CSV table of C-alpha atoms in Angstrom, one decimal:
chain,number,residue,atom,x,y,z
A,1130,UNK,CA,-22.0,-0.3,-7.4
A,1131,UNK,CA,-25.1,1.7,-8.6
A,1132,UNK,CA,-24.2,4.4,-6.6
A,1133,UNK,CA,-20.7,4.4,-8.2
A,1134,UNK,CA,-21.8,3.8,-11.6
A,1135,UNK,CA,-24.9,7.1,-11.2
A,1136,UNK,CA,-22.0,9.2,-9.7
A,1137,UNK,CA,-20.1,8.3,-12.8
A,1138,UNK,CA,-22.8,9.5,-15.2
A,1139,UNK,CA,-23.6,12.3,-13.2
A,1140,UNK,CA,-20.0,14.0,-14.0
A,1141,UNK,CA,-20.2,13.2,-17.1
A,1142,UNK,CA,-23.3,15.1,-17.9
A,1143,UNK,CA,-21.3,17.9,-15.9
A,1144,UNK,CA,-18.9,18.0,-18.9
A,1145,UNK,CA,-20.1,21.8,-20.3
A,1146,UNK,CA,-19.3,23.2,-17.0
A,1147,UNK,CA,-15.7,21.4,-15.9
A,1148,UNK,CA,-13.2,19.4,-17.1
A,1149,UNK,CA,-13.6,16.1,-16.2
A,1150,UNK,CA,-10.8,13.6,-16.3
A,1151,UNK,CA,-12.0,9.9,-15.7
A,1152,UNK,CA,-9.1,7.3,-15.6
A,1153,UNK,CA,-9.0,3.6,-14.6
A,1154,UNK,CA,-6.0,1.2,-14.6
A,1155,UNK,CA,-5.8,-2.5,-14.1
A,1156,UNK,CA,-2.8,-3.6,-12.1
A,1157,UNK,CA,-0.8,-7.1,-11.6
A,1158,UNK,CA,2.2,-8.1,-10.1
A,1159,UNK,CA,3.8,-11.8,-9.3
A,1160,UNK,CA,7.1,-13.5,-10.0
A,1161,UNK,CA,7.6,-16.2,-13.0
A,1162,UNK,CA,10.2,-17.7,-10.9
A,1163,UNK,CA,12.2,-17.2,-8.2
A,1164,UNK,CA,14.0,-19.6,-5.3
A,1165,UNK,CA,16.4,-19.9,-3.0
A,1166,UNK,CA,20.6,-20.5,-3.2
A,1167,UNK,CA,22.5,-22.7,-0.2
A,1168,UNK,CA,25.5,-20.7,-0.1
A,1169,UNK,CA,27.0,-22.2,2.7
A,1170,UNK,CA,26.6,-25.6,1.8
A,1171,UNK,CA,24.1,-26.7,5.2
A,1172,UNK,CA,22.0,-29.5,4.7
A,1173,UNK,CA,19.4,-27.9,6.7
A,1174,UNK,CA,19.0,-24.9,4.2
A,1175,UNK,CA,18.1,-26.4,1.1
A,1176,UNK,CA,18.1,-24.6,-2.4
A,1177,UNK,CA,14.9,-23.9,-4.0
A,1178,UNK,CA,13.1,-23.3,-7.1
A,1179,UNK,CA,9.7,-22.2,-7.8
A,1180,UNK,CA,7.4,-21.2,-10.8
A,1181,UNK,CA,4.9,-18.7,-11.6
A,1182,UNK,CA,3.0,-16.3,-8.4
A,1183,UNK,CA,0.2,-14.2,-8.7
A,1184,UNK,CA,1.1,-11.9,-6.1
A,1185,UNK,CA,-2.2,-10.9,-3.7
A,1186,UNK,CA,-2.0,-6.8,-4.5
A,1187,UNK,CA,-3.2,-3.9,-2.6
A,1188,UNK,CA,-3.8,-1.3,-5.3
A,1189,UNK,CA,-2.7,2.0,-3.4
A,1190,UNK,CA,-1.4,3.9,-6.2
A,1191,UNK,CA,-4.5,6.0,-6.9
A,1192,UNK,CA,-4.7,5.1,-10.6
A,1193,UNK,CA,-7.3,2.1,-9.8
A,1194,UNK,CA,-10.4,4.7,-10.8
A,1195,UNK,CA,-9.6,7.9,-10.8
A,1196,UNK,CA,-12.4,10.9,-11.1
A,1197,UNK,CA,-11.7,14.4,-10.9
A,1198,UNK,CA,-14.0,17.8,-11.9
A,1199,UNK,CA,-11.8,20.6,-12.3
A,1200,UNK,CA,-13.0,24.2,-12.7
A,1201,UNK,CA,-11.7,27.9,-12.3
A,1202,UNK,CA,-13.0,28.2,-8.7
A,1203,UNK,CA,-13.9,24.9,-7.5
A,1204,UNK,CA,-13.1,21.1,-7.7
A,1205,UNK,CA,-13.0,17.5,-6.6
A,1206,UNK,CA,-11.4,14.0,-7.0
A,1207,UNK,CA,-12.6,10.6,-6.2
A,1208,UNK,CA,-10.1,7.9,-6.5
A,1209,UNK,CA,-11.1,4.1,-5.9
A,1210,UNK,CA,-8.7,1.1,-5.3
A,1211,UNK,CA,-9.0,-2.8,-5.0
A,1212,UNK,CA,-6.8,-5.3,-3.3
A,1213,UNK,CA,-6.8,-9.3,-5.5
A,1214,UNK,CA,-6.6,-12.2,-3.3
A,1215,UNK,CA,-7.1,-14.5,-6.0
A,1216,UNK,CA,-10.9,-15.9,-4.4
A,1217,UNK,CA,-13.1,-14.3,-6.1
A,1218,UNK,CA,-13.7,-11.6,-3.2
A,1219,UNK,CA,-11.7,-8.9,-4.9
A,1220,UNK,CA,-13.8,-6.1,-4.1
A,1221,UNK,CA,-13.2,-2.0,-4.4
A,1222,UNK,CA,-13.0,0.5,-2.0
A,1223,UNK,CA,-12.9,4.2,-1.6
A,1224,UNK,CA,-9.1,5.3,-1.5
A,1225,UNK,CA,-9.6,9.2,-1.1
A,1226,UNK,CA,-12.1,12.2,-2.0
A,1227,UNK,CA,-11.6,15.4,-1.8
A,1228,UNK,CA,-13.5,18.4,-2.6
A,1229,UNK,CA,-11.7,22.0,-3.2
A,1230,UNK,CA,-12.7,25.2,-3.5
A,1231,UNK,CA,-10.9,28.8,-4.2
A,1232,UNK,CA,-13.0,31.3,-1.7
A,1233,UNK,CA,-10.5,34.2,-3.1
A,1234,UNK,CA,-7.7,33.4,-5.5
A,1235,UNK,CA,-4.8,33.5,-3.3
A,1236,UNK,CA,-7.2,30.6,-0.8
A,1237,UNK,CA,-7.5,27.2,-1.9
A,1238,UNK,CA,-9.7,25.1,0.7
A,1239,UNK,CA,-9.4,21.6,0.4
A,1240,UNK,CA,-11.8,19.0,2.3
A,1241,UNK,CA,-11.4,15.1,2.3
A,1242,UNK,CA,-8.8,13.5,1.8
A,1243,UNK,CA,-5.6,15.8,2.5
A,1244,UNK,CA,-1.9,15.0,2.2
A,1245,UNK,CA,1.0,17.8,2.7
A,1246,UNK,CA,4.4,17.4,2.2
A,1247,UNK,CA,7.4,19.4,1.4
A,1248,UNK,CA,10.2,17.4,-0.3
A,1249,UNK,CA,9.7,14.0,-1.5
A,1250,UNK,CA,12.5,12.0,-2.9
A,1251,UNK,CA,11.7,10.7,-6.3
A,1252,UNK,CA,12.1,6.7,-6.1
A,1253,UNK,CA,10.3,5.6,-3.3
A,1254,UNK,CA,8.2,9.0,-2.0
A,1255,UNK,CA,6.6,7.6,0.9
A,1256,UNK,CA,9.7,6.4,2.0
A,1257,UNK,CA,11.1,9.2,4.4
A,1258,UNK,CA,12.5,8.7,7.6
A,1259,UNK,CA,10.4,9.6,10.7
A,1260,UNK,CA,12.3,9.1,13.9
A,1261,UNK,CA,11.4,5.9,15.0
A,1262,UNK,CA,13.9,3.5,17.0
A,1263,UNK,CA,16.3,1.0,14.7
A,1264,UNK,CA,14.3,-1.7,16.8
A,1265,UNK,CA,11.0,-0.3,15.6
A,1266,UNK,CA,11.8,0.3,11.9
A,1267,UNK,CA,10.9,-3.1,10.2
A,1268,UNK,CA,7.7,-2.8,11.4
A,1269,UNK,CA,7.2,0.7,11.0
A,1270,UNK,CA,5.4,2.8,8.4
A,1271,UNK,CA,7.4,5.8,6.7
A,1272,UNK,CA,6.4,9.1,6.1
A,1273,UNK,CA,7.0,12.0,3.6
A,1274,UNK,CA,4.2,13.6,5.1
A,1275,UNK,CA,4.9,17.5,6.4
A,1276,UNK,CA,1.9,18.5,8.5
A,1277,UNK,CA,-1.1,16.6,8.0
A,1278,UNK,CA,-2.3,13.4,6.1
A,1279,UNK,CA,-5.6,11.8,6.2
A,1280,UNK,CA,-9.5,12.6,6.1
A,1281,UNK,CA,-9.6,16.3,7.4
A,1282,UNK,CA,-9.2,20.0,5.9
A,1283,UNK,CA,-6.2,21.9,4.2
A,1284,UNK,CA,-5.9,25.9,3.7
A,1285,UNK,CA,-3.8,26.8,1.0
A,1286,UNK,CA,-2.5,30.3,0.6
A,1287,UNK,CA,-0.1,31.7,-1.9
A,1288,UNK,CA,-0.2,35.8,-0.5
A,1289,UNK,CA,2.9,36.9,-2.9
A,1290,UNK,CA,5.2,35.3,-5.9
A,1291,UNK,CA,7.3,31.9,-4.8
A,1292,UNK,CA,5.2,32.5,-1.3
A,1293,UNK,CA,3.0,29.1,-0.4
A,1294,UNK,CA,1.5,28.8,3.4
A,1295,UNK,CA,-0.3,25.8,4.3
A,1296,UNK,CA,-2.6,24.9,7.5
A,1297,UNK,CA,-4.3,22.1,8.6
A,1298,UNK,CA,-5.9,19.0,10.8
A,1299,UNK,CA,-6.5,15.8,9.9
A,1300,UNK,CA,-9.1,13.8,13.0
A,1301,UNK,CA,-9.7,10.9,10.7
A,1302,UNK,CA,-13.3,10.4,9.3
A,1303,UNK,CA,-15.9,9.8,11.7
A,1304,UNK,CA,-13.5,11.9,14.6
A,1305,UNK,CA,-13.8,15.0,15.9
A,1306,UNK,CA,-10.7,17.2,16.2
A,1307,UNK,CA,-10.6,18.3,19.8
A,1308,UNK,CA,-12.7,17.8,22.8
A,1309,UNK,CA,-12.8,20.1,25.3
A,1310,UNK,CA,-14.1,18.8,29.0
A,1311,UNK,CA,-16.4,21.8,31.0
A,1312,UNK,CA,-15.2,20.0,34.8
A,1313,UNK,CA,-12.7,19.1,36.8
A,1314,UNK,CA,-11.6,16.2,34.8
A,1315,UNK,CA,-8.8,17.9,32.5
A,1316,UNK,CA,-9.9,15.0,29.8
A,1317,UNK,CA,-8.9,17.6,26.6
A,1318,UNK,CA,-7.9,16.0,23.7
A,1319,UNK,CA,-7.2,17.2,20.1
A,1320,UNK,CA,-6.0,15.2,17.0
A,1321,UNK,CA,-3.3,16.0,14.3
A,1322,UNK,CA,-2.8,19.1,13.1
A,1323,UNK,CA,0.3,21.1,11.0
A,1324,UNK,CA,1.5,23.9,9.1
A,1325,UNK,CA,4.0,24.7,7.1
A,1326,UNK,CA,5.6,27.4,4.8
A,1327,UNK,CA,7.8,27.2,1.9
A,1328,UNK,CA,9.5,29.8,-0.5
A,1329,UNK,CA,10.5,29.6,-4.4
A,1330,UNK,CA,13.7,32.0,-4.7
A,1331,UNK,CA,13.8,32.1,-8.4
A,1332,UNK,CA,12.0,35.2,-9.3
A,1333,UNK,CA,14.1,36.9,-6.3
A,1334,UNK,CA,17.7,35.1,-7.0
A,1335,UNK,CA,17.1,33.6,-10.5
A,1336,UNK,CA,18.2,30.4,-8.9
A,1337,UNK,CA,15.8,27.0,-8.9
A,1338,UNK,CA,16.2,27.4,-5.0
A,1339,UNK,CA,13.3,26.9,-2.6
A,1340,UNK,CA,13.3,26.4,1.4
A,1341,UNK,CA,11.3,25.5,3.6
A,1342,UNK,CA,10.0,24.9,7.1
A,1343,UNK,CA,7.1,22.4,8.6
A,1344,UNK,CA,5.3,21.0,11.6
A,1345,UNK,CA,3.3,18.4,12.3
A,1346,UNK,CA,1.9,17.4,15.5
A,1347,UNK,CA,0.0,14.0,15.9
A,1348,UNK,CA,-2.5,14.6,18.5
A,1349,UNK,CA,-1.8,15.6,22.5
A,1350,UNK,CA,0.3,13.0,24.1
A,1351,UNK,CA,1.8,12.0,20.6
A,1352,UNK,CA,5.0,12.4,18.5
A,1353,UNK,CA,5.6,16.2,17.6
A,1354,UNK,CA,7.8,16.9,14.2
A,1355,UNK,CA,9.7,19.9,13.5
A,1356,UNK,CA,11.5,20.2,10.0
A,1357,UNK,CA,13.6,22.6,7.9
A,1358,UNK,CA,14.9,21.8,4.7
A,1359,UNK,CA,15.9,23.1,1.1
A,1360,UNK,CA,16.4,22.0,-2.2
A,1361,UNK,CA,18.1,22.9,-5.6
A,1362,UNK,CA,17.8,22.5,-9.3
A,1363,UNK,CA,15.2,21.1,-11.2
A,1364,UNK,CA,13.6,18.0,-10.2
A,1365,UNK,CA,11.7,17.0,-14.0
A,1366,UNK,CA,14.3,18.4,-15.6
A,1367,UNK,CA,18.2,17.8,-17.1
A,1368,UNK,CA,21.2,18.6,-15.0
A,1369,UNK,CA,21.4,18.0,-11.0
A,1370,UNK,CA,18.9,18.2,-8.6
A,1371,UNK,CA,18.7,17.1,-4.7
A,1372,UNK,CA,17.6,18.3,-1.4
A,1373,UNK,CA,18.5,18.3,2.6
A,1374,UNK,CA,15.6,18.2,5.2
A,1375,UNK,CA,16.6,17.6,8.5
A,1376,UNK,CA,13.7,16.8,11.1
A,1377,UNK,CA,13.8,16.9,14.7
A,1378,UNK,CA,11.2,14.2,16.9
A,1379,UNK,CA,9.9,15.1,20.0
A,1380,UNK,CA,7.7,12.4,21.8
A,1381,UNK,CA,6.9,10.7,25.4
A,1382,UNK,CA,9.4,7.7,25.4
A,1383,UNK,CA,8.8,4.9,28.2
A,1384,UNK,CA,11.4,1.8,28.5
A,1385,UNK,CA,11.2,-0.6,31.5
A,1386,UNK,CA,13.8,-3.1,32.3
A,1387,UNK,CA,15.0,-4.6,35.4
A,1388,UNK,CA,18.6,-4.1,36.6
A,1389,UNK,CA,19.9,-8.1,37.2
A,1390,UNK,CA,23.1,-6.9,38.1
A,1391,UNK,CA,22.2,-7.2,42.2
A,1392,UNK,CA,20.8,-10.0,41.3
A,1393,UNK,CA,20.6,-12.8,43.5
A,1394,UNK,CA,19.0,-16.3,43.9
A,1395,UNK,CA,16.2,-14.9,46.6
A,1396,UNK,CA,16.6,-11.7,44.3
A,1397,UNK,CA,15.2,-11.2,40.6
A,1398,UNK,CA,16.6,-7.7,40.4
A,1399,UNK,CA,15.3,-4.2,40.0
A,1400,UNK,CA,12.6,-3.2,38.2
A,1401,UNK,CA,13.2,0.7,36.5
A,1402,UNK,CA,11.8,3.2,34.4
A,1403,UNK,CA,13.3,4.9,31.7
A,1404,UNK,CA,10.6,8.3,31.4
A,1405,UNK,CA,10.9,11.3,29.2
A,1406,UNK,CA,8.3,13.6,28.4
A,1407,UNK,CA,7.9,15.2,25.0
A,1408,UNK,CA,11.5,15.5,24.9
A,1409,UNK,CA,13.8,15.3,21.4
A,1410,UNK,CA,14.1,11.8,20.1
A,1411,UNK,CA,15.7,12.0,17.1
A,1412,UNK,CA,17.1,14.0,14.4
A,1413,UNK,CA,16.9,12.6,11.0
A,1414,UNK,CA,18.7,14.4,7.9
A,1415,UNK,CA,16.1,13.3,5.1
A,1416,UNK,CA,17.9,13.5,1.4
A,1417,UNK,CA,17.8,12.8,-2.2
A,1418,UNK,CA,20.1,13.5,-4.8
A,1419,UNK,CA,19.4,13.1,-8.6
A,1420,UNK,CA,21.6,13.8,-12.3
A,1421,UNK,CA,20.0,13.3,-15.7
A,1422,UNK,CA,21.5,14.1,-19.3
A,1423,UNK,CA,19.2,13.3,-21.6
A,1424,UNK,CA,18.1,9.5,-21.1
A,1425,UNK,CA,20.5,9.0,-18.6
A,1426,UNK,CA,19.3,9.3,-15.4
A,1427,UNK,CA,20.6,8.2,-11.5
A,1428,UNK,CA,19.3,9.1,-8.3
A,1429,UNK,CA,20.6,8.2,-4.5
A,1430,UNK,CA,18.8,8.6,-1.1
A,1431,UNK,CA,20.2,8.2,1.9
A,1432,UNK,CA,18.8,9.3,4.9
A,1433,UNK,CA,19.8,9.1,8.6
A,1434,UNK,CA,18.5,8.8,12.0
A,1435,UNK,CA,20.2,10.0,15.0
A,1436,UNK,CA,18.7,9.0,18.0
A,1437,UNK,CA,19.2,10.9,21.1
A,1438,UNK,CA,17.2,9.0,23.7
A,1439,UNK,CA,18.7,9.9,27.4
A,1440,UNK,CA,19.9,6.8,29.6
A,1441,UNK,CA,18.5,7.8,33.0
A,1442,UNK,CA,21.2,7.4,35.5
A,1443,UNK,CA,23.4,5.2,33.3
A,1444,UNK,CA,21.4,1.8,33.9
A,1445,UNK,CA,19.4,1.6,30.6
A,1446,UNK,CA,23.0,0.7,28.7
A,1447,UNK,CA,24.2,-1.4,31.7
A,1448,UNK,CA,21.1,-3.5,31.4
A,1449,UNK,CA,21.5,-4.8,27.4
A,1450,UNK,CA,19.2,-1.3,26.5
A,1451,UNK,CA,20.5,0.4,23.8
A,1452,UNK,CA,19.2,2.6,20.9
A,1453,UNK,CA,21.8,3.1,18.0
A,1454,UNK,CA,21.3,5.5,15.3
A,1455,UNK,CA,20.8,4.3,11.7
A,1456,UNK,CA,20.5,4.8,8.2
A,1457,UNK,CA,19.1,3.3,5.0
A,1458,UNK,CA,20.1,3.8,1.6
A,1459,UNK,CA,18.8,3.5,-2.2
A,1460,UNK,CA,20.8,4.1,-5.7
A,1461,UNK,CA,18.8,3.7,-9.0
A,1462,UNK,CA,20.1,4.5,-12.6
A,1463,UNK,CA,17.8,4.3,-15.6
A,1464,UNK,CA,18.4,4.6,-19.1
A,1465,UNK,CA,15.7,5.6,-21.9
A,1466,UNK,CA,15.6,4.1,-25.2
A,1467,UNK,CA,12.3,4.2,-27.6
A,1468,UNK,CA,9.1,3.0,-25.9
A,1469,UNK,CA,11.3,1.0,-23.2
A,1470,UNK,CA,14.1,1.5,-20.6
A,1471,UNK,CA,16.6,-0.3,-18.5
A,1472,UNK,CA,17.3,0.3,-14.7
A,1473,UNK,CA,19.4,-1.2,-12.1
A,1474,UNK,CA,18.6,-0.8,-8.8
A,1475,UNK,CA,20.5,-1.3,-5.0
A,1476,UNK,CA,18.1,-0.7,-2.1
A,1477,UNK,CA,18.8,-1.8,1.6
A,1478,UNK,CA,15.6,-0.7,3.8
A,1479,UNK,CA,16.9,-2.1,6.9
A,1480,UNK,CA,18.2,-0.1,9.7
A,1481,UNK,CA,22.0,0.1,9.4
A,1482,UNK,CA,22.7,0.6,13.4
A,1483,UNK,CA,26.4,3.0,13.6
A,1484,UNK,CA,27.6,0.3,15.5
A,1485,UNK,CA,29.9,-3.1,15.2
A,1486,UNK,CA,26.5,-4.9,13.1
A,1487,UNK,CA,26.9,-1.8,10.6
A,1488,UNK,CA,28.9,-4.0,8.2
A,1489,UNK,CA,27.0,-7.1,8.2
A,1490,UNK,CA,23.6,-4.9,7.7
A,1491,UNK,CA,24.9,-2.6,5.2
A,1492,UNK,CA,25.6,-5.7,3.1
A,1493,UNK,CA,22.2,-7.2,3.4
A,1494,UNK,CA,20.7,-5.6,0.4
A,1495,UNK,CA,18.5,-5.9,-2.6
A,1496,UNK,CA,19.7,-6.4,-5.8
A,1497,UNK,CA,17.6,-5.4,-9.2
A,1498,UNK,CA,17.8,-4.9,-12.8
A,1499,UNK,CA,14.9,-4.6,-15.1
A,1500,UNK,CA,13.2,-3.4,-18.3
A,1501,UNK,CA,10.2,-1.5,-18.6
A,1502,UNK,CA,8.2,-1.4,-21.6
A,1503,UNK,CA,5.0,0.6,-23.2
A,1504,UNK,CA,2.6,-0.7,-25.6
A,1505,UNK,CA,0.3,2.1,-26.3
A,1506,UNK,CA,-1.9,1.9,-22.8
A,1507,UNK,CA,0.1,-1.5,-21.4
A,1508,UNK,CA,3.3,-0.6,-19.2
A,1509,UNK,CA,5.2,-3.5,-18.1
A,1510,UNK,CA,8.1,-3.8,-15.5
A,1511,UNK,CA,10.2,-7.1,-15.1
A,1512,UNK,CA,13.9,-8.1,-14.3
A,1513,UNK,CA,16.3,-10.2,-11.9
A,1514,UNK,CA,15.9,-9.1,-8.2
A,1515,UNK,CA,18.6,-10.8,-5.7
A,1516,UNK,CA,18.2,-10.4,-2.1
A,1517,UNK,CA,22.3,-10.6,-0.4
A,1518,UNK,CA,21.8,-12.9,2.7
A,1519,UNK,CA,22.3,-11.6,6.2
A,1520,UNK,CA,26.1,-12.1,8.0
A,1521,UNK,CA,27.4,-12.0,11.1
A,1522,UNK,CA,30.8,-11.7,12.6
A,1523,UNK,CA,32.4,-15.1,13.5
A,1524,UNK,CA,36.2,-14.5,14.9
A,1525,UNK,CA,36.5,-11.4,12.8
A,1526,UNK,CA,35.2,-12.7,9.6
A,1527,UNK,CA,31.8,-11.9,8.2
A,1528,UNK,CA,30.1,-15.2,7.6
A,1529,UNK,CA,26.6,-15.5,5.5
A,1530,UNK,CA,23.8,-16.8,8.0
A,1531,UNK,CA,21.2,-17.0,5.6
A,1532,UNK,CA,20.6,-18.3,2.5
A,1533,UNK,CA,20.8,-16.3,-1.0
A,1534,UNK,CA,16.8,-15.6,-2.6
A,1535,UNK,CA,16.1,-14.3,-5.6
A,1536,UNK,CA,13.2,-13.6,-8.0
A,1537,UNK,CA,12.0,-12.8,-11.5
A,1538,UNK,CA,9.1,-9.9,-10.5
A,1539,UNK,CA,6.7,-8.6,-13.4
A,1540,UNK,CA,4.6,-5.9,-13.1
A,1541,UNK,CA,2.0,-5.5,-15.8
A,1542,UNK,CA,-1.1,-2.6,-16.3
A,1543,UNK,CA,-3.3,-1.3,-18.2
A,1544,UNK,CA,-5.0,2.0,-18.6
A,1545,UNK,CA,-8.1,3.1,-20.4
C-alpha cells in the first residue's frame, strides 16, 4: 500500500508536465429481496422468500482506482480493482497497466495491458459469441476481443484518413512469446498473436460506414479466428445504428465415444475417435442493432453460432453425439427523464440449440425492469428481475420443470 500510495503522489507532482486523471469508485450490489414461486403446485418445490443480500462482488469494471498520465507523445494508465467477500479480507489488486508511447505520429505503441476489438455491441460488450459448442457455452467465457487481449504489446498505425492497422501478441505476464528448440525435438511453441485492419468511409462516401477485417490466433495447437464485419450509423448518437460481424473458428476438435450398437453381453462396444485438425468449427454472425430519438432509446443483439463439426463416418450421430447450432438473444429499451431513467430488459444467455429443445430454451429467459438514478457522484440501479423457469415437452405440451425465481437487485456507487 506504500508503494501505491508514493506512486500516487509521484503523478501528482507530474501534474506541470501531463494531464493526470485520478478516479476511484466504490461499488455494491445485492438484492433486498427475492424468492422463489411453485408454479406447478409440487410439494417437493416449495416457494420462497428471502430478505436483504450483500452480494460478494468482483470489481472488474476498471473504475475501482483509475490512474492515467496523458501527454502529446507519451502515456500510461493504472487501473486497480477489489473483489468484497464480506470477512474482512477484501483486498485490491492490480487490474491492468499499460504504458504508450507515439515513436512517430501515425505509431502508437502500447505495452501492458492490451485489449483489441473491432465491434462491440453496446449492452453487454464482452458478450460476443466465440465458437464454442452449445454444450460448452454455460461454462464458457465470451469474447469481443479481435486479435489480442492480455499482458503483451499493441502497434497502432493510422498511415492515411479513416485508415487504422493494428498488430500484436499477448504471452501473458511472466511468458515468453515463442520458443524456438535448436534439435531434433520440434518442441516450437508461440503464444497469441493478431492483427487487424479497419476503414472509416465517411470522408470517402460521406456515409457513417466503416468495415473491417481481424485475426486472432491463440497460440500453436489452439483455436484460430478469422472475422469480417461492418457497421453503420452512429453509435453515441440519435437515429439507427447496428453492425454484422461474421467470424469463422478453426481449431483441433477431439470427441471419443464408443459405438454400443454391436454391443453385446461379452461385448462393451467400440471405442472411436472423432479427429479434426485445425479444421472450421463454427461460423458465428456476431450483431447488434440500436435506435434512439432523443431519450428514447432500444437496442437488440442476437448472435448465432453455426457449428460445422464433421461426423466421421456417420457414427458420432448414431452414438447419442450431436452438436447443434445455437443462438442467444438480448432486447433493452431505456427511457431518459431528468437525473433518472427507466429500462426494461429481456436477456436469455443460454444456448438456444436449432433443434426440437429450441422452444423450451427460447422461453427460459430473464426478465427486468429498473430505474437508475444520479445524485451528484452516487448512481444507483434497482428494479424487478424474473427469471421464466425451464420447460420441457411432455406429449406435445411444453410443461414448466422448474420453479419461477425472482429478485429485487440494487446496484449502488460512488465516485470521487
Amino acid at each position: 500500500m506504500k508503494k501505491i500510495v508514493m506512486g500516487i503522489v509521484a503523478l501528482a507532482c507530474a501534474a506541470s508536465m501531463f494531464a493526470v486523471d485520478i478516479a476511484a469508485r466504490v461499488v455494491l450490489d445485492g438484492t433486498i429481496a427475492d424468492g422463489t414461486i411453485d408454479i406447478n403446485g409440487d410439494e417437493t418445490k416449495e416457494s420462497t422468500l428471502n430478505f436483504w443480500k450483500l452480494s460478494k462482488y468482483d470489481q472488474k469494471d476498471s473504475d475501482a482506482l483509475v490512474m492515467s498520465v496523458n501527454g502529446d507523445k507519451s502515456g500510461a494508465q493504472f487501473q486497480m480493482w477489489y473483489k468484497y467477500d464480506g470477512s474482512g479480507s477484501a483486498a485490491p489488486s492490480i487490474r491492468s497497466t499499460s504504458l504508450w508511447f507515439k515513436p512517430i505520429d501515425m505509431l502508437k505503441v502500447t505495452v501492458g495491458d492490451v485489449s483489441v476489438g473491432t465491434y462491440k455491441e453496446s449492452i453487454d460488450w464482452w458478450k460476443a459469441p466465440a465458437g464454442e459448442a452449445a454444450s460448452a457455452h454455460a461454462t464458457y467465457t465470451w469474447s469481443s476481443y479481435a486479435t489480442v487481449e492480455g499482458s503483451g504489446i499493441s502497434l497502432e498505425l493510422t498511415p492515411i484518413d479513416g485508415l487504422w492497422l493494428n498488430a500484436g501478441i499477448a504471452a501473458g505476464a511472466d511468458n515468453e512469446f515463442a520458443t524456438i528448440s535448436f534439435d531434433e525435438t520440434e518442441n516450437e511453441t508461440y503464444k497469441a498473436w493478431g492483427a487487424a485492419a479497419k476503414y472509416d468511409f465517411a470522408g470517402l462516401l460521406g456515409l457513417p460506414l466503416s468495415a473491417a477485417v481481424s485475426y486472432r490466433d491463440a497460440g500453436k495447437d489452439d483455436v484460430k479466428i478469422a472475422a469480417i464485419g461492418a457497421e453503420y450509423g452512429n453509435r453515441w448518437g440519435d437515429g439507427f445504428y447496428g453492425f454484422l460481424n461474421a467470424r469463422t473458428r478453426f481449431e483441433n476438435f477431439t470427441y471419443t465415444y464408443t459405438d454400443t450398437s454391436t454391443a453385446t453381453p461379452a461385448y462393451i462396444g467400440t471405442k472411436h475417435t472423432l479427429t479434426q485438425e485445425n479444421a472450421l468449427q463454427a461460423v458465428m454472425i456476431d450483431n447488434m442493432v440500436k435506435y434512439q430519438a432523443g431519450a428514447f432509446q432500444v437496442m437488440g443483439r442476437f448472435p448465432v453460432t453455426i457449428r460445422t463439426v464433421k461426423d466421421v463416418a456417420g457414427l458420432a450421430a448414431a452414438n447419442g453425439y450431436v452438436d447443434p447450432s445455437w443462438m442467444a438473444y438480448e432486447i433493452k429499451a431505456s427511457y431518459a427523464f431528468s437525473g433518472f431513467g427507466v429500462y426494461g430488459d429481456v436477456e436469455n444467455d443460454h444456448a438456444v440449440t436449432f433443434d426440437e429443445n429450441f422452444l423450451p430454451v427460447f422461453l427460459n429467459m430473464t426478465v427486468k425492469a429498473g430505474v437508475t438514478a444520479n445524485f451528484g457522484s452516487v448512481a444507483l440501479d434497482s428494479g424487478v428481475q424474473v427469471a421464466l423457469p425451464t420447460f420441457a415437452k411432455n406429449d406435445g405440451k411444453l410443461e414448466s420443470t422448474s420453479n419461477m425465481t425472482w429478485s429485487v437487485p440494487f446496484n449502488v456507487s460512488i465516485g470521487f
